[in-house]
PDB file of C-alpha atoms in Angstrom:
ATOM      1  CA  MET A   1     -74.783 -13.594 -22.320  1.00 91.00           C
ATOM      2  CA  ILE A   2     -71.158 -14.757 -22.402  1.00 96.00           C
ATOM      3  CA  VAL A   3     -69.853 -17.252 -24.960  1.00 95.00           C
ATOM      4  CA  ILE A   4     -66.861 -19.385 -23.912  1.00 94.00           C
ATOM      5  CA  THR A   5     -64.859 -21.196 -26.604  1.00 92.00           C
ATOM      6  CA  GLY A   6     -62.626 -24.118 -25.700  1.00 87.00           C
ATOM      7  CA  ALA A   7     -65.130 -24.811 -22.952  1.00 86.00           C
ATOM      8  CA  THR A   8     -64.072 -28.385 -22.182  1.00 84.00           C
ATOM      9  CA  GLY A   9     -60.388 -27.643 -21.537  1.00 88.00           C
ATOM     10  CA  ASN A  10     -58.229 -26.950 -18.484  1.00 92.00           C
ATOM     11  CA  VAL A  11     -59.277 -23.290 -18.412  1.00 95.00           C
ATOM     12  CA  GLY A  12     -62.616 -23.351 -20.210  1.00 92.00           C
ATOM     13  CA  ARG A  13     -64.298 -25.871 -17.936  1.00 91.00           C
ATOM     14  CA  PRO A  14     -63.550 -24.087 -14.616  1.00 94.00           C
ATOM     15  CA  LEU A  15     -64.333 -20.745 -16.284  1.00 96.00           C
ATOM     16  CA  VAL A  16     -67.800 -21.968 -17.256  1.00 93.00           C
ATOM     17  CA  GLU A  17     -68.287 -23.289 -13.728  1.00 92.00           C
ATOM     18  CA  ALA A  18     -67.183 -20.011 -12.125  1.00 94.00           C
ATOM     19  CA  LEU A  19     -69.452 -17.878 -14.295  1.00 95.00           C
ATOM     20  CA  THR A  20     -72.528 -20.062 -13.956  1.00 92.00           C
ATOM     21  CA  ALA A  21     -72.010 -20.321 -10.184  1.00 91.00           C
ATOM     22  CA  GLY A  22     -72.086 -16.518 -10.106  1.00 90.00           C
ATOM     23  CA  GLY A  23     -75.374 -16.405 -11.995  1.00 92.00           C
ATOM     24  CA  GLU A  24     -74.032 -15.406 -15.404  1.00 93.00           C
ATOM     25  CA  GLU A  25     -75.767 -16.640 -18.542  1.00 92.00           C
ATOM     26  CA  VAL A  26     -73.183 -18.718 -20.397  1.00 93.00           C
ATOM     27  CA  THR A  27     -72.992 -20.642 -23.642  1.00 92.00           C
ATOM     28  CA  ALA A  28     -70.124 -23.155 -23.665  1.00 90.00           C
ATOM     29  CA  VAL A  29     -68.647 -23.884 -27.089  1.00 88.00           C
ATOM     30  CA  SER A  30     -66.415 -26.705 -28.281  1.00 74.00           C
ATOM     31  CA  ARG A  31     -66.215 -28.999 -31.277  1.00 65.00           C
ATOM     32  CA  HIS A  32     -68.236 -31.627 -29.428  1.00 57.00           C
ATOM     33  CA  ALA A  33     -71.205 -30.555 -27.317  1.00 54.00           C
ATOM     34  CA  THR A  34     -71.749 -31.902 -23.812  1.00 54.00           C
ATOM     35  CA  ALA A  35     -74.822 -31.838 -21.610  1.00 50.00           C
ATOM     36  CA  ASP A  36     -73.535 -30.293 -18.382  1.00 56.00           C
ATOM     37  CA  VAL A  37     -74.441 -26.680 -19.288  1.00 62.00           C
ATOM     38  CA  ARG A  38     -75.984 -24.968 -22.305  1.00 71.00           C
ATOM     39  CA  HIS A  39     -73.444 -26.210 -24.793  1.00 72.00           C
ATOM     40  CA  ARG A  40     -73.167 -25.643 -28.528  1.00 77.00           C
ATOM     41  CA  ALA A  41     -70.826 -27.296 -31.001  1.00 79.00           C
ATOM     42  CA  ALA A  42     -68.847 -25.022 -33.309  1.00 81.00           C
ATOM     43  CA  ASP A  43     -65.537 -25.110 -35.132  1.00 81.00           C
ATOM     44  CA  LEU A  44     -63.328 -22.009 -35.061  1.00 85.00           C
ATOM     45  CA  THR A  45     -61.826 -23.012 -38.416  1.00 84.00           C
ATOM     46  CA  ALA A  46     -65.309 -22.309 -39.842  1.00 86.00           C
ATOM     47  CA  PRO A  47     -66.287 -18.849 -38.522  1.00 86.00           C
ATOM     48  CA  ASP A  48     -69.810 -19.153 -39.920  1.00 85.00           C
ATOM     49  CA  SER A  49     -70.435 -22.025 -37.491  1.00 85.00           C
ATOM     50  CA  LEU A  50     -70.206 -19.451 -34.694  1.00 87.00           C
ATOM     51  CA  ARG A  51     -73.010 -17.241 -36.024  1.00 88.00           C
ATOM     52  CA  PRO A  52     -75.917 -19.075 -34.355  1.00 89.00           C
ATOM     53  CA  VAL A  53     -73.883 -19.575 -31.185  1.00 89.00           C
ATOM     54  CA  LEU A  54     -73.185 -15.849 -30.797  1.00 92.00           C
ATOM     55  CA  GLU A  55     -76.766 -14.663 -31.202  1.00 88.00           C
ATOM     56  CA  GLY A  56     -77.640 -12.584 -28.143  1.00 90.00           C
ATOM     57  CA  ALA A  57     -74.095 -12.590 -26.767  1.00 94.00           C
ATOM     58  CA  ASP A  58     -72.358  -9.423 -25.622  1.00 95.00           C
ATOM     59  CA  ALA A  59     -69.018 -10.990 -24.599  1.00 97.00           C
ATOM     60  CA  LEU A  60     -66.768 -13.698 -26.030  1.00 97.00           C
ATOM     61  CA  TYR A  61     -63.928 -15.610 -24.375  1.00 97.00           C
ATOM     62  CA  LEU A  62     -61.655 -16.652 -27.205  1.00 95.00           C
ATOM     63  CA  LEU A  63     -59.438 -19.598 -26.324  1.00 91.00           C
ATOM     64  CA  ILE A  64     -57.206 -20.673 -29.198  1.00 83.00           C
ATOM     65  CA  ALA A  65     -55.903 -24.235 -29.252  1.00 76.00           C
ATOM     66  CA  GLY A  66     -52.232 -24.675 -30.121  1.00 71.00           C
ATOM     67  CA  GLY A  67     -50.777 -21.743 -32.018  1.00 72.00           C
ATOM     68  CA  GLY A  68     -53.916 -20.837 -33.931  1.00 75.00           C
ATOM     69  CA  GLU A  69     -52.997 -22.793 -37.051  1.00 74.00           C
ATOM     70  CA  GLY A  70     -55.723 -22.847 -39.680  1.00 80.00           C
ATOM     71  CA  LEU A  71     -57.689 -20.000 -38.093  1.00 87.00           C
ATOM     72  CA  ASP A  72     -58.554 -16.601 -39.547  1.00 92.00           C
ATOM     73  CA  PRO A  73     -58.641 -14.195 -36.581  1.00 93.00           C
ATOM     74  CA  ARG A  74     -60.168 -11.309 -38.497  1.00 94.00           C
ATOM     75  CA  ALA A  75     -62.954 -13.483 -39.890  1.00 93.00           C
ATOM     76  CA  LEU A  76     -63.719 -14.795 -36.396  1.00 93.00           C
ATOM     77  CA  LEU A  77     -63.799 -11.325 -34.906  1.00 95.00           C
ATOM     78  CA  GLY A  78     -65.854 -10.012 -37.804  1.00 94.00           C
ATOM     79  CA  THR A  79     -68.406 -12.732 -37.117  1.00 93.00           C
ATOM     80  CA  ALA A  80     -68.464 -11.766 -33.446  1.00 94.00           C
ATOM     81  CA  ARG A  81     -68.892  -8.071 -34.208  1.00 94.00           C
ATOM     82  CA  ALA A  82     -71.699  -8.748 -36.704  1.00 94.00           C
ATOM     83  CA  ALA A  83     -73.490 -10.841 -34.055  1.00 93.00           C
ATOM     84  CA  GLY A  84     -73.463  -7.935 -31.592  1.00 94.00           C
ATOM     85  CA  VAL A  85     -70.573  -8.966 -29.341  1.00 96.00           C
ATOM     86  CA  ARG A  86     -69.093  -5.898 -27.665  1.00 97.00           C
ATOM     87  CA  HIS A  87     -66.156  -7.282 -25.665  1.00 98.00           C
ATOM     88  CA  VAL A  88     -63.693 -10.083 -26.464  1.00 98.00           C
ATOM     89  CA  VAL A  89     -61.281 -11.617 -23.958  1.00 98.00           C
ATOM     90  CA  LEU A  90     -58.419 -13.414 -25.689  1.00 97.00           C
ATOM     91  CA  GLN A  91     -56.401 -16.129 -23.967  1.00 97.00           C
ATOM     92  CA  SER A  92     -52.988 -15.701 -25.547  1.00 96.00           C
ATOM     93  CA  SER A  93     -49.539 -16.615 -24.204  1.00 95.00           C
ATOM     94  CA  GLN A  94     -46.778 -14.929 -22.252  1.00 96.00           C
ATOM     95  CA  ALA A  95     -44.389 -15.764 -25.097  1.00 94.00           C
ATOM     96  CA  THR A  96     -46.194 -13.426 -27.507  1.00 94.00           C
ATOM     97  CA  GLY A  97     -44.595 -10.624 -25.504  1.00 96.00           C
ATOM     98  CA  THR A  98     -41.343 -12.248 -24.380  1.00 96.00           C
ATOM     99  CA  ARG A  99     -40.493 -13.782 -27.776  1.00 95.00           C
ATOM    100  CA  PRO A 100     -41.913 -11.343 -30.331  1.00 93.00           C
ATOM    101  CA  THR A 101     -40.221 -12.977 -33.344  1.00 92.00           C
ATOM    102  CA  ALA A 102     -40.592 -16.674 -32.417  1.00 90.00           C
ATOM    103  CA  PRO A 103     -42.345 -18.661 -35.202  1.00 89.00           C
ATOM    104  CA  SER A 104     -44.042 -20.823 -32.555  1.00 85.00           C
ATOM    105  CA  HIS A 105     -46.226 -17.919 -31.412  1.00 89.00           C
ATOM    106  CA  ALA A 106     -46.798 -16.090 -34.694  1.00 89.00           C
ATOM    107  CA  GLY A 107     -50.425 -17.222 -34.798  1.00 90.00           C
ATOM    108  CA  LEU A 108     -51.197 -15.871 -31.337  1.00 93.00           C
ATOM    109  CA  ARG A 109     -49.447 -12.589 -32.126  1.00 94.00           C
ATOM    110  CA  GLY A 110     -51.748 -12.340 -35.139  1.00 94.00           C
ATOM    111  CA  PHE A 111     -54.767 -12.921 -32.912  1.00 95.00           C
ATOM    112  CA  GLU A 112     -53.637 -10.240 -30.465  1.00 96.00           C
ATOM    113  CA  ALA A 113     -53.205  -7.741 -33.296  1.00 96.00           C
ATOM    114  CA  ALA A 114     -56.609  -8.613 -34.750  1.00 96.00           C
ATOM    115  CA  VAL A 115     -58.314  -8.257 -31.362  1.00 96.00           C
ATOM    116  CA  ARG A 116     -56.793  -4.841 -30.770  1.00 96.00           C
ATOM    117  CA  GLU A 117     -57.785  -3.679 -34.254  1.00 96.00           C
ATOM    118  CA  SER A 118     -61.281  -5.211 -34.193  1.00 95.00           C
ATOM    119  CA  GLY A 119     -63.193  -2.167 -33.004  1.00 95.00           C
ATOM    120  CA  LEU A 120     -64.441  -4.212 -30.036  1.00 97.00           C
ATOM    121  CA  ASP A 121     -63.564  -3.691 -26.403  1.00 98.00           C
ATOM    122  CA  TRP A 122     -60.878  -6.220 -25.532  1.00 98.00           C
ATOM    123  CA  THR A 123     -58.753  -7.740 -22.776  1.00 98.00           C
ATOM    124  CA  VAL A 124     -55.761 -10.027 -23.380  1.00 98.00           C
ATOM    125  CA  LEU A 125     -54.612 -12.707 -20.934  1.00 98.00           C
ATOM    126  CA  ARG A 126     -51.041 -13.945 -21.341  1.00 97.00           C
ATOM    127  CA  PRO A 127     -50.460 -16.999 -19.123  1.00 97.00           C
ATOM    128  CA  GLY A 128     -47.055 -18.600 -18.797  1.00 97.00           C
ATOM    129  CA  GLY A 129     -46.544 -22.351 -18.659  1.00 96.00           C
ATOM    130  CA  PHE A 130     -49.443 -24.332 -17.197  1.00 97.00           C
ATOM    131  CA  ALA A 131     -49.112 -26.394 -14.031  1.00 98.00           C
ATOM    132  CA  SER A 132     -51.486 -28.836 -15.705  1.00 97.00           C
ATOM    133  CA  ASN A 133     -48.824 -29.734 -18.286  1.00 95.00           C
ATOM    134  CA  ALA A 134     -47.709 -32.123 -15.540  1.00 97.00           C
ATOM    135  CA  HIS A 135     -50.713 -34.275 -16.460  1.00 97.00           C
ATOM    136  CA  ALA A 136     -48.414 -35.675 -19.161  1.00 95.00           C
ATOM    137  CA  TRP A 137     -46.541 -37.439 -16.346  1.00 97.00           C
ATOM    138  CA  ALA A 138     -49.629 -39.099 -14.869  1.00 97.00           C
ATOM    139  CA  GLU A 139     -49.153 -42.569 -16.360  1.00 97.00           C
ATOM    140  CA  PRO A 140     -45.416 -42.932 -15.548  1.00 97.00           C
ATOM    141  CA  VAL A 141     -46.086 -41.707 -12.020  1.00 98.00           C
ATOM    142  CA  ARG A 142     -48.952 -44.173 -11.585  1.00 97.00           C
ATOM    143  CA  THR A 143     -47.077 -47.133 -13.035  1.00 97.00           C
ATOM    144  CA  GLY A 144     -43.476 -46.468 -12.018  1.00 97.00           C
ATOM    145  CA  ARG A 145     -43.401 -43.488  -9.637  1.00 98.00           C
ATOM    146  CA  THR A 146     -41.141 -41.650 -12.047  1.00 98.00           C
ATOM    147  CA  VAL A 147     -41.129 -38.382 -14.017  1.00 98.00           C
ATOM    148  CA  ALA A 148     -39.003 -37.874 -17.128  1.00 97.00           C
ATOM    149  CA  ALA A 149     -38.525 -34.346 -18.474  1.00 97.00           C
ATOM    150  CA  PRO A 150     -35.827 -32.127 -19.975  1.00 97.00           C
ATOM    151  CA  PHE A 151     -34.038 -29.245 -18.247  1.00 98.00           C
ATOM    152  CA  GLY A 152     -34.631 -30.666 -14.788  1.00 97.00           C
ATOM    153  CA  ASP A 153     -33.121 -27.761 -12.868  1.00 98.00           C
ATOM    154  CA  THR A 154     -34.481 -24.834 -14.886  1.00 98.00           C
ATOM    155  CA  GLY A 155     -37.345 -23.134 -13.091  1.00 98.00           C
ATOM    156  CA  LEU A 156     -40.400 -21.262 -14.379  1.00 98.00           C
ATOM    157  CA  PRO A 157     -43.350 -19.734 -12.464  1.00 98.00           C
ATOM    158  CA  VAL A 158     -45.982 -22.103 -13.872  1.00 98.00           C
ATOM    159  CA  VAL A 159     -49.572 -20.989 -13.417  1.00 98.00           C
ATOM    160  CA  ASP A 160     -52.552 -22.983 -12.167  1.00 98.00           C
ATOM    161  CA  PRO A 161     -55.267 -23.086 -14.873  1.00 98.00           C
ATOM    162  CA  GLN A 162     -57.818 -22.521 -12.116  1.00 97.00           C
ATOM    163  CA  ASP A 163     -56.221 -19.119 -11.515  1.00 98.00           C
ATOM    164  CA  ILE A 164     -56.443 -18.301 -15.220  1.00 98.00           C
ATOM    165  CA  ALA A 165     -60.124 -19.246 -15.161  1.00 98.00           C
ATOM    166  CA  GLU A 166     -60.813 -17.117 -12.091  1.00 98.00           C
ATOM    167  CA  VAL A 167     -59.016 -14.123 -13.608  1.00 98.00           C
ATOM    168  CA  ALA A 168     -61.019 -14.601 -16.808  1.00 98.00           C
ATOM    169  CA  ALA A 169     -64.263 -14.783 -14.826  1.00 98.00           C
ATOM    170  CA  ALA A 170     -63.399 -11.575 -12.966  1.00 98.00           C
ATOM    171  CA  VAL A 171     -62.616  -9.817 -16.254  1.00 98.00           C
ATOM    172  CA  LEU A 172     -65.845 -10.991 -17.872  1.00 98.00           C
ATOM    173  CA  ARG A 173     -67.934  -9.885 -14.884  1.00 96.00           C
ATOM    174  CA  ASP A 174     -66.412  -6.376 -14.838  1.00 96.00           C
ATOM    175  CA  ARG A 175     -65.582  -5.804 -18.473  1.00 96.00           C
ATOM    176  CA  ALA A 176     -65.530  -2.011 -18.382  1.00 96.00           C
ATOM    177  CA  HIS A 177     -62.831  -2.008 -15.687  1.00 96.00           C
ATOM    178  CA  HIS A 178     -60.576  -4.426 -17.574  1.00 98.00           C
ATOM    179  CA  ALA A 179     -61.084  -3.137 -21.133  1.00 97.00           C
ATOM    180  CA  GLY A 180     -57.874  -2.376 -23.019  1.00 97.00           C
ATOM    181  CA  ARG A 181     -55.653  -4.220 -20.539  1.00 98.00           C
ATOM    182  CA  THR A 182     -53.161  -7.043 -20.982  1.00 98.00           C
ATOM    183  CA  TYR A 183     -52.480  -9.300 -18.009  1.00 98.00           C
ATOM    184  CA  GLU A 184     -49.479 -11.613 -17.647  1.00 98.00           C
ATOM    185  CA  LEU A 185     -50.455 -14.604 -15.512  1.00 98.00           C
ATOM    186  CA  THR A 186     -47.883 -16.689 -13.650  1.00 98.00           C
ATOM    187  CA  GLY A 187     -47.611 -18.706 -10.479  1.00 98.00           C
ATOM    188  CA  PRO A 188     -46.172 -17.185  -7.277  1.00 98.00           C
ATOM    189  CA  GLU A 189     -42.723 -18.810  -7.531  1.00 98.00           C
ATOM    190  CA  THR A 190     -40.381 -20.495  -9.966  1.00 98.00           C
ATOM    191  CA  ILE A 191     -40.314 -24.275  -9.803  1.00 98.00           C
ATOM    192  CA  THR A 192     -38.139 -26.740 -11.707  1.00 98.00           C
ATOM    193  CA  PRO A 193     -39.333 -30.027 -13.221  1.00 98.00           C
ATOM    194  CA  ARG A 194     -37.349 -31.874 -10.545  1.00 98.00           C
ATOM    195  CA  GLU A 195     -39.157 -29.884  -7.852  1.00 98.00           C
ATOM    196  CA  GLN A 196     -42.504 -30.531  -9.540  1.00 98.00           C
ATOM    197  CA  ALA A 197     -41.823 -34.272  -9.352  1.00 98.00           C
ATOM    198  CA  ARG A 198     -41.047 -33.868  -5.650  1.00 98.00           C
ATOM    199  CA  ALA A 199     -44.297 -31.932  -5.121  1.00 98.00           C
ATOM    200  CA  ILE A 200     -46.306 -34.657  -6.879  1.00 98.00           C
ATOM    201  CA  GLY A 201     -44.637 -37.216  -4.622  1.00 98.00           C
ATOM    202  CA  ALA A 202     -45.622 -35.188  -1.568  1.00 98.00           C
ATOM    203  CA  ALA A 203     -49.201 -34.997  -2.841  1.00 98.00           C
ATOM    204  CA  ILE A 204     -49.512 -38.775  -3.203  1.00 98.00           C
ATOM    205  CA  GLY A 205     -47.399 -39.635  -0.173  1.00 97.00           C
ATOM    206  CA  GLU A 206     -44.741 -41.565  -2.091  1.00 97.00           C
ATOM    207  CA  GLU A 207     -41.340 -40.774  -3.562  1.00 97.00           C
ATOM    208  CA  VAL A 208     -41.368 -39.894  -7.251  1.00 98.00           C
ATOM    209  CA  ARG A 209     -38.011 -40.258  -8.990  1.00 98.00           C
ATOM    210  CA  PHE A 210     -36.886 -37.766 -11.636  1.00 98.00           C
ATOM    211  CA  THR A 211     -35.099 -38.710 -14.867  1.00 97.00           C
ATOM    212  CA  GLU A 212     -33.728 -35.996 -17.133  1.00 97.00           C
ATOM    213  CA  LEU A 213     -34.407 -36.264 -20.859  1.00 97.00           C
ATOM    214  CA  SER A 214     -32.204 -34.755 -23.529  1.00 97.00           C
ATOM    215  CA  ARG A 215     -33.688 -31.999 -25.671  1.00 97.00           C
ATOM    216  CA  GLU A 216     -33.815 -34.438 -28.598  1.00 97.00           C
ATOM    217  CA  GLN A 217     -35.745 -37.020 -26.579  1.00 97.00           C
ATOM    218  CA  ALA A 218     -38.195 -34.394 -25.346  1.00 96.00           C
ATOM    219  CA  ARG A 219     -38.672 -33.022 -28.852  1.00 97.00           C
ATOM    220  CA  GLU A 220     -39.559 -36.466 -30.170  1.00 95.00           C
ATOM    221  CA  GLN A 221     -42.258 -36.774 -27.522  1.00 93.00           C
ATOM    222  CA  LEU A 222     -43.686 -33.309 -28.186  1.00 93.00           C
ATOM    223  CA  LEU A 223     -43.890 -33.916 -31.937  1.00 94.00           C
ATOM    224  CA  ALA A 224     -46.499 -36.586 -31.243  1.00 91.00           C
ATOM    225  CA  PHE A 225     -49.084 -33.869 -30.482  1.00 85.00           C
ATOM    226  CA  MET A 226     -47.784 -30.487 -31.674  1.00 85.00           C
ATOM    227  CA  PRO A 227     -46.223 -29.010 -34.838  1.00 86.00           C
ATOM    228  CA  ALA A 228     -42.429 -28.773 -35.000  1.00 90.00           C
ATOM    229  CA  PRO A 229     -42.263 -24.950 -34.651  1.00 89.00           C
ATOM    230  CA  VAL A 230     -44.411 -25.098 -31.502  1.00 87.00           C
ATOM    231  CA  ALA A 231     -42.354 -27.967 -30.075  1.00 91.00           C
ATOM    232  CA  ASP A 232     -39.122 -26.100 -30.741  1.00 93.00           C
ATOM    233  CA  GLY A 233     -40.472 -22.880 -29.276  1.00 91.00           C
ATOM    234  CA  THR A 234     -41.679 -24.699 -26.179  1.00 93.00           C
ATOM    235  CA  LEU A 235     -38.260 -26.290 -25.641  1.00 96.00           C
ATOM    236  CA  ASP A 236     -36.533 -22.935 -26.157  1.00 96.00           C
ATOM    237  CA  ILE A 237     -38.554 -21.515 -23.261  1.00 96.00           C
ATOM    238  CA  LEU A 238     -38.170 -24.576 -21.026  1.00 96.00           C
ATOM    239  CA  GLY A 239     -34.433 -24.795 -21.591  1.00 96.00           C
ATOM    240  CA  GLY A 240     -33.451 -21.162 -21.920  1.00 96.00           C
ATOM    241  CA  PRO A 241     -36.030 -18.900 -20.331  1.00 97.00           C
ATOM    242  CA  SER A 242     -35.402 -15.186 -20.326  1.00 96.00           C
ATOM    243  CA  ALA A 243     -35.316 -13.196 -17.106  1.00 97.00           C
ATOM    244  CA  GLU A 244     -38.786 -11.913 -18.009  1.00 97.00           C
ATOM    245  CA  GLU A 245     -40.107 -15.467 -18.393  1.00 97.00           C
ATOM    246  CA  GLN A 246     -38.740 -16.392 -14.972  1.00 98.00           C
ATOM    247  CA  ARG A 247     -40.167 -13.271 -13.336  1.00 97.00           C
ATOM    248  CA  VAL A 248     -43.196 -13.705 -11.092  1.00 98.00           C
ATOM    249  CA  SER A 249     -46.036 -11.450 -12.240  1.00 98.00           C
ATOM    250  CA  GLY A 250     -48.402  -9.879  -9.748  1.00 97.00           C
ATOM    251  CA  ASP A 251     -51.335  -9.697 -12.161  1.00 98.00           C
ATOM    252  CA  VAL A 252     -53.236 -12.668 -10.692  1.00 98.00           C
ATOM    253  CA  GLU A 253     -53.190 -10.983  -7.293  1.00 98.00           C
ATOM    254  CA  ARG A 254     -54.016  -7.575  -8.785  1.00 98.00           C
ATOM    255  CA  VAL A 255     -57.161  -8.950 -10.413  1.00 98.00           C
ATOM    256  CA  LEU A 256     -58.262 -11.427  -7.734  1.00 98.00           C
ATOM    257  CA  GLY A 257     -57.006  -9.763  -4.557  1.00 98.00           C
ATOM    258  CA  ARG A 258     -55.145 -12.903  -3.494  1.00 98.00           C
ATOM    259  CA  PRO A 259     -51.823 -14.532  -4.442  1.00 97.00           C
ATOM    260  CA  ALA A 260     -51.580 -17.033  -7.252  1.00 98.00           C
ATOM    261  CA  ARG A 261     -51.684 -20.684  -6.197  1.00 98.00           C
ATOM    262  CA  PRO A 262     -48.329 -22.526  -6.020  1.00 98.00           C
ATOM    263  CA  PHE A 263     -47.688 -25.757  -7.920  1.00 98.00           C
ATOM    264  CA  GLY A 264     -47.905 -27.789  -4.713  1.00 98.00           C
ATOM    265  CA  LEU A 265     -51.566 -26.847  -4.299  1.00 98.00           C
ATOM    266  CA  TRP A 266     -52.286 -27.837  -7.892  1.00 98.00           C
ATOM    267  CA  ALA A 267     -50.568 -31.202  -7.283  1.00 98.00           C
ATOM    268  CA  ALA A 268     -52.553 -31.784  -4.091  1.00 98.00           C
ATOM    269  CA  ARG A 269     -55.837 -30.960  -5.834  1.00 97.00           C
ATOM    270  CA  ASN A 270     -54.974 -33.392  -8.655  1.00 97.00           C
ATOM    271  CA  ALA A 271     -53.338 -36.121  -6.561  1.00 98.00           C
ATOM    272  CA  ALA A 272     -55.872 -38.755  -7.636  1.00 97.00           C
ATOM    273  CA  VAL A 273     -54.655 -38.456 -11.228  1.00 97.00           C
ATOM    274  CA  PHE A 274     -51.175 -39.580 -10.148  1.00 98.00           C
ATOM    275  CA  ARG A 275     -52.075 -42.332  -7.658  1.00 95.00           C
TER     276      ARG A 275
END
């Protein structure tokens, strides 16, 4: 049995769907249970709440919201080990490797270290920026056919969350093959925010105008839903990516045997959100 945390999110939901479609026994975990699959409510800030959820599980997909604030990685992994889990797959972030001293990703670096030292078999996934972050533009596109973002001409190889989910499913189905490996997950090409706006316009069949925000304006928006260190770290990557952060990784194709999906396909699949 495989336990998936963060099961209602952009990666967790398609991961649950992929595993159950393949006949795997899955328990989906989030703070609020839903009825679509076997779903249990648990709170990662309270590791003991995971004990009943993990009974009978041999694998755990550990998806950490934000930067892992308020979580004790070693307590969580100790709970998993005591319950009989043998393999943990951690969804981390590309920036844990590309920015090893950045305060914004200190929590995830701590989780990676704890996973590797847990005594369990492990696999780490390090996705770059998510294509689905463009959902933040849905309302202004719907109401005014406009996108506002900073650093309009700085490109990154954003990754489709569906690809992350499919990589995770492949890892969880063949755990022995992927044990001890770290995969960096990106899209197949760099794309700028201005180009993303153009791709959304193509998906809905209408022109979408792009307006560039200053870093200060963007920071004010981000602070509405993330801590200041995470907001600052995010803007550092968006505005001044390293060569490594702009490099296209081949790990999606290595695991899945096909290229990663480009942003345009994500936009087409999600066009209804923007209409």
